[in-house]
Amino acid sequence: MMDRMYEWAGSNSHHVRRLATEGCRPRLPWAMALPEFKSNPGPVLKILERLKNDQSEYVRRSVANNLNDISKDNPAAVFEVAKKWIGKEKNTDRVVKHACRTLLKKGNTAVLELFGFTEPNHIGVEELKITPDVEMGKS
């Protein structure tokens, strides 16, 4: 079936190309999960690689959603894909950002750095004063 989906990824129809990405999502939103791809997303990544720069936003969003699924079980694999894809093409950068949304929300340090969020070394706290007790209703 994966060979067939790879063929579909080359179809003239954006609906068929999207079917190629949706049909192999490890955490299918409309059916049972695919445990084989949750543990080894390699075959899925081959299809997504083929469609990452698709002319259709409809297909690219599906690629991003599939990668986001993969990130829940294989964050390191998605990070490697993100590093490889980012910075090459505007549309692919959008795919990467949408694909990494769960990792960003979880505060994955490597992914945050990939998007330019680094340790804030220029921020410090000086002369912090703490009032030991404040009574209810008081300021």
PDB file of C-alpha atoms in Angstrom:
ATOM      1  CA  MET A   1       0.000   0.000   0.000  1.00  0.00           C
ATOM      2  CA  MET A   2       2.863   2.381   0.744  1.00  0.00           C
ATOM      3  CA  ASP A   3       4.167   1.860  -2.801  1.00  0.00           C
ATOM      4  CA  ARG A   4       0.725   2.824  -4.097  1.00  0.00           C
ATOM      5  CA  MET A   5       0.619   5.917  -1.868  1.00  0.00           C
ATOM      6  CA  TYR A   6       4.039   6.928  -3.156  1.00  0.00           C
ATOM      7  CA  GLU A   7       2.599   6.722  -6.679  1.00  0.00           C
ATOM      8  CA  TRP A   8      -0.406   8.790  -5.583  1.00  0.00           C
ATOM      9  CA  ALA A   9       2.002  11.440  -4.318  1.00  0.00           C
ATOM     10  CA  GLY A  10       2.875  12.058  -7.983  1.00  0.00           C
ATOM     11  CA  SER A  11      -0.723  12.389  -9.166  1.00  0.00           C
ATOM     12  CA  ASN A  12      -1.997  15.379 -11.130  1.00  0.00           C
ATOM     13  CA  SER A  13      -4.906  15.655  -8.684  1.00  0.00           C
ATOM     14  CA  HIS A  14      -4.250  17.481  -5.423  1.00  0.00           C
ATOM     15  CA  HIS A  15      -7.005  15.362  -3.847  1.00  0.00           C
ATOM     16  CA  VAL A  16      -5.109  12.166  -4.654  1.00  0.00           C
ATOM     17  CA  ARG A  17      -1.803  13.661  -3.464  1.00  0.00           C
ATOM     18  CA  ARG A  18      -3.494  14.635  -0.196  1.00  0.00           C
ATOM     19  CA  LEU A  19      -4.882  11.111   0.105  1.00  0.00           C
ATOM     20  CA  ALA A  20      -1.285   9.879  -0.039  1.00  0.00           C
ATOM     21  CA  THR A  21      -0.414  11.951   3.040  1.00  0.00           C
ATOM     22  CA  GLU A  22      -3.644  11.386   4.959  1.00  0.00           C
ATOM     23  CA  GLY A  23      -3.752   7.651   4.322  1.00  0.00           C
ATOM     24  CA  CYS A  24      -0.465   6.988   6.093  1.00  0.00           C
ATOM     25  CA  ARG A  25      -0.826   9.267   9.116  1.00  0.00           C
ATOM     26  CA  PRO A  26       0.346   7.310  12.177  1.00  0.00           C
ATOM     27  CA  ARG A  27      -2.448   8.783  14.306  1.00  0.00           C
ATOM     28  CA  LEU A  28      -5.292   8.774  11.837  1.00  0.00           C
ATOM     29  CA  PRO A  29      -7.912  11.248  13.069  1.00  0.00           C
ATOM     30  CA  TRP A  30     -10.676   9.283  11.346  1.00  0.00           C
ATOM     31  CA  ALA A  31      -9.616   5.658  11.977  1.00  0.00           C
ATOM     32  CA  MET A  32      -7.422   3.398  14.093  1.00  0.00           C
ATOM     33  CA  ALA A  33      -3.839   4.451  14.702  1.00  0.00           C
ATOM     34  CA  LEU A  34      -1.135   2.741  12.640  1.00  0.00           C
ATOM     35  CA  PRO A  35       1.247   1.338  15.285  1.00  0.00           C
ATOM     36  CA  GLU A  36       3.856   0.238  12.741  1.00  0.00           C
ATOM     37  CA  PHE A  37       4.301   3.841  11.576  1.00  0.00           C
ATOM     38  CA  LYS A  38       4.170   5.169  15.128  1.00  0.00           C
ATOM     39  CA  SER A  39       7.235   3.081  15.917  1.00  0.00           C
ATOM     40  CA  ASN A  40       8.941   3.509  12.516  1.00  0.00           C
ATOM     41  CA  PRO A  41       7.846   6.554  10.492  1.00  0.00           C
ATOM     42  CA  GLY A  42      10.501   6.003   7.798  1.00  0.00           C
ATOM     43  CA  PRO A  43       8.128   4.842   5.043  1.00  0.00           C
ATOM     44  CA  VAL A  44       5.793   7.774   5.755  1.00  0.00           C
ATOM     45  CA  LEU A  45       8.655  10.268   5.620  1.00  0.00           C
ATOM     46  CA  LYS A  46       9.463   9.171   2.043  1.00  0.00           C
ATOM     47  CA  ILE A  47       5.991  10.235   0.940  1.00  0.00           C
ATOM     48  CA  LEU A  48       6.124  13.484   2.902  1.00  0.00           C
ATOM     49  CA  GLU A  49       9.529  14.296   1.407  1.00  0.00           C
ATOM     50  CA  ARG A  50       8.000  13.992  -2.043  1.00  0.00           C
ATOM     51  CA  LEU A  51       5.138  16.360  -1.174  1.00  0.00           C
ATOM     52  CA  LYS A  52       6.808  18.940   1.087  1.00  0.00           C
ATOM     53  CA  ASN A  53       6.964  21.530  -1.739  1.00  0.00           C
ATOM     54  CA  ASP A  54       3.639  20.648  -3.319  1.00  0.00           C
ATOM     55  CA  GLN A  55       1.990  23.450  -5.285  1.00  0.00           C
ATOM     56  CA  SER A  56      -1.215  22.979  -3.260  1.00  0.00           C
ATOM     57  CA  GLU A  57      -1.571  24.466   0.230  1.00  0.00           C
ATOM     58  CA  TYR A  58      -4.191  21.746   0.812  1.00  0.00           C
ATOM     59  CA  VAL A  59      -1.521  19.067   0.348  1.00  0.00           C
ATOM     60  CA  ARG A  60       1.227  20.931   2.226  1.00  0.00           C
ATOM     61  CA  ARG A  61      -1.041  21.341   5.290  1.00  0.00           C
ATOM     62  CA  SER A  62      -1.659  17.613   5.205  1.00  0.00           C
ATOM     63  CA  VAL A  63       2.098  17.009   5.116  1.00  0.00           C
ATOM     64  CA  ALA A  64       2.470  19.259   8.169  1.00  0.00           C
ATOM     65  CA  ASN A  65      -0.346  17.497  10.033  1.00  0.00           C
ATOM     66  CA  ASN A  66       1.196  14.123   9.304  1.00  0.00           C
ATOM     67  CA  LEU A  67       4.574  15.314  10.613  1.00  0.00           C
ATOM     68  CA  ASN A  68       2.870  16.708  13.698  1.00  0.00           C
ATOM     69  CA  ASP A  69       1.400  13.238  14.321  1.00  0.00           C
ATOM     70  CA  ILE A  70       4.851  11.722  13.951  1.00  0.00           C
ATOM     71  CA  SER A  71       6.298  14.275  16.389  1.00  0.00           C
ATOM     72  CA  LYS A  72       4.126  12.890  19.193  1.00  0.00           C
ATOM     73  CA  ASP A  73       5.885   9.520  19.059  1.00  0.00           C
ATOM     74  CA  ASN A  74       9.166  10.404  17.321  1.00  0.00           C
ATOM     75  CA  PRO A  75      10.136  13.986  18.170  1.00  0.00           C
ATOM     76  CA  ALA A  76      13.774  13.426  17.190  1.00  0.00           C
ATOM     77  CA  ALA A  77      12.785  12.227  13.707  1.00  0.00           C
ATOM     78  CA  VAL A  78      10.653  15.314  13.111  1.00  0.00           C
ATOM     79  CA  PHE A  79      13.435  17.551  14.419  1.00  0.00           C
ATOM     80  CA  GLU A  80      15.828  16.011  11.882  1.00  0.00           C
ATOM     81  CA  VAL A  81      13.306  16.576   9.076  1.00  0.00           C
ATOM     82  CA  ALA A  82      12.719  20.155  10.250  1.00  0.00           C
ATOM     83  CA  LYS A  83      16.468  20.893  10.266  1.00  0.00           C
ATOM     84  CA  LYS A  84      16.792  19.491   6.755  1.00  0.00           C
ATOM     85  CA  TRP A  85      13.787  21.338   5.309  1.00  0.00           C
ATOM     86  CA  ILE A  86      13.870  24.730   7.024  1.00  0.00           C
ATOM     87  CA  GLY A  87      15.339  27.754   5.323  1.00  0.00           C
ATOM     88  CA  LYS A  88      15.122  26.397   1.783  1.00  0.00           C
ATOM     89  CA  GLU A  89      11.706  27.628   0.601  1.00  0.00           C
ATOM     90  CA  LYS A  90       8.992  29.859   2.054  1.00  0.00           C
ATOM     91  CA  ASN A  91       6.168  27.330   1.731  1.00  0.00           C
ATOM     92  CA  THR A  92       8.258  24.542   3.203  1.00  0.00           C
ATOM     93  CA  ASP A  93       9.165  26.781   6.140  1.00  0.00           C
ATOM     94  CA  ARG A  94       5.424  27.123   6.828  1.00  0.00           C
ATOM     95  CA  VAL A  95       5.054  23.345   6.645  1.00  0.00           C
ATOM     96  CA  VAL A  96       7.885  22.916   9.148  1.00  0.00           C
ATOM     97  CA  LYS A  97       6.471  25.456  11.587  1.00  0.00           C
ATOM     98  CA  HIS A  98       2.996  23.921  11.462  1.00  0.00           C
ATOM     99  CA  ALA A  99       4.489  20.426  11.763  1.00  0.00           C
ATOM    100  CA  CYS A 100       6.456  21.419  14.867  1.00  0.00           C
ATOM    101  CA  ARG A 101       3.552  23.081  16.671  1.00  0.00           C
ATOM    102  CA  THR A 102       3.222  20.352  19.313  1.00  0.00           C
ATOM    103  CA  LEU A 103       6.971  20.320  19.943  1.00  0.00           C
ATOM    104  CA  LEU A 104       6.975  24.127  20.242  1.00  0.00           C
ATOM    105  CA  LYS A 105       4.057  24.073  22.691  1.00  0.00           C
ATOM    106  CA  LYS A 106       5.854  21.437  24.767  1.00  0.00           C
ATOM    107  CA  GLY A 107       8.924  23.663  24.918  1.00  0.00           C
ATOM    108  CA  ASN A 108      11.231  21.272  23.057  1.00  0.00           C
ATOM    109  CA  THR A 109      14.529  23.121  23.406  1.00  0.00           C
ATOM    110  CA  ALA A 110      16.054  21.960  20.116  1.00  0.00           C
ATOM    111  CA  VAL A 111      12.967  22.959  18.115  1.00  0.00           C
ATOM    112  CA  LEU A 112      12.688  26.290  19.928  1.00  0.00           C
ATOM    113  CA  GLU A 113      16.303  27.034  18.984  1.00  0.00           C
ATOM    114  CA  LEU A 114      15.613  26.013  15.378  1.00  0.00           C
ATOM    115  CA  PHE A 115      13.014  28.793  15.271  1.00  0.00           C
ATOM    116  CA  GLY A 116      15.334  31.327  16.886  1.00  0.00           C
ATOM    117  CA  PHE A 117      14.168  31.071  20.492  1.00  0.00           C
ATOM    118  CA  THR A 118      17.385  30.807  22.478  1.00  0.00           C
ATOM    119  CA  GLU A 119      18.352  31.128  26.104  1.00  0.00           C
ATOM    120  CA  PRO A 120      17.745  34.749  27.142  1.00  0.00           C
ATOM    121  CA  ASN A 121      21.233  35.498  28.486  1.00  0.00           C
ATOM    122  CA  HIS A 122      20.619  39.249  28.321  1.00  0.00           C
ATOM    123  CA  ILE A 123      17.875  39.170  30.971  1.00  0.00           C
ATOM    124  CA  GLY A 124      18.634  39.326  34.666  1.00  0.00           C
ATOM    125  CA  VAL A 125      16.848  40.029  37.933  1.00  0.00           C
ATOM    126  CA  GLU A 126      18.286  42.612  40.287  1.00  0.00           C
ATOM    127  CA  GLU A 127      17.104  43.967  43.614  1.00  0.00           C
ATOM    128  CA  LEU A 128      14.149  41.626  43.921  1.00  0.00           C
ATOM    129  CA  LYS A 129      12.161  42.343  47.109  1.00  0.00           C
ATOM    130  CA  ILE A 130       9.594  39.967  48.472  1.00  0.00           C
ATOM    131  CA  THR A 131       6.990  40.910  51.054  1.00  0.00           C
ATOM    132  CA  PRO A 132       6.808  37.936  53.402  1.00  0.00           C
ATOM    133  CA  ASP A 133       3.062  38.100  54.117  1.00  0.00           C
ATOM    134  CA  VAL A 134       0.174  39.937  52.526  1.00  0.00           C
ATOM    135  CA  GLU A 135      -3.207  39.843  54.242  1.00  0.00           C
ATOM    136  CA  MET A 136      -6.281  39.069  52.142  1.00  0.00           C
ATOM    137  CA  GLY A 137      -7.825  42.277  50.808  1.00  0.00           C
ATOM    138  CA  LYS A 138      -4.640  44.265  51.340  1.00  0.00           C
ATOM    139  CA  SER A 139      -2.199  45.482  48.740  1.00  0.00           C
TER     140      SER A 139
END
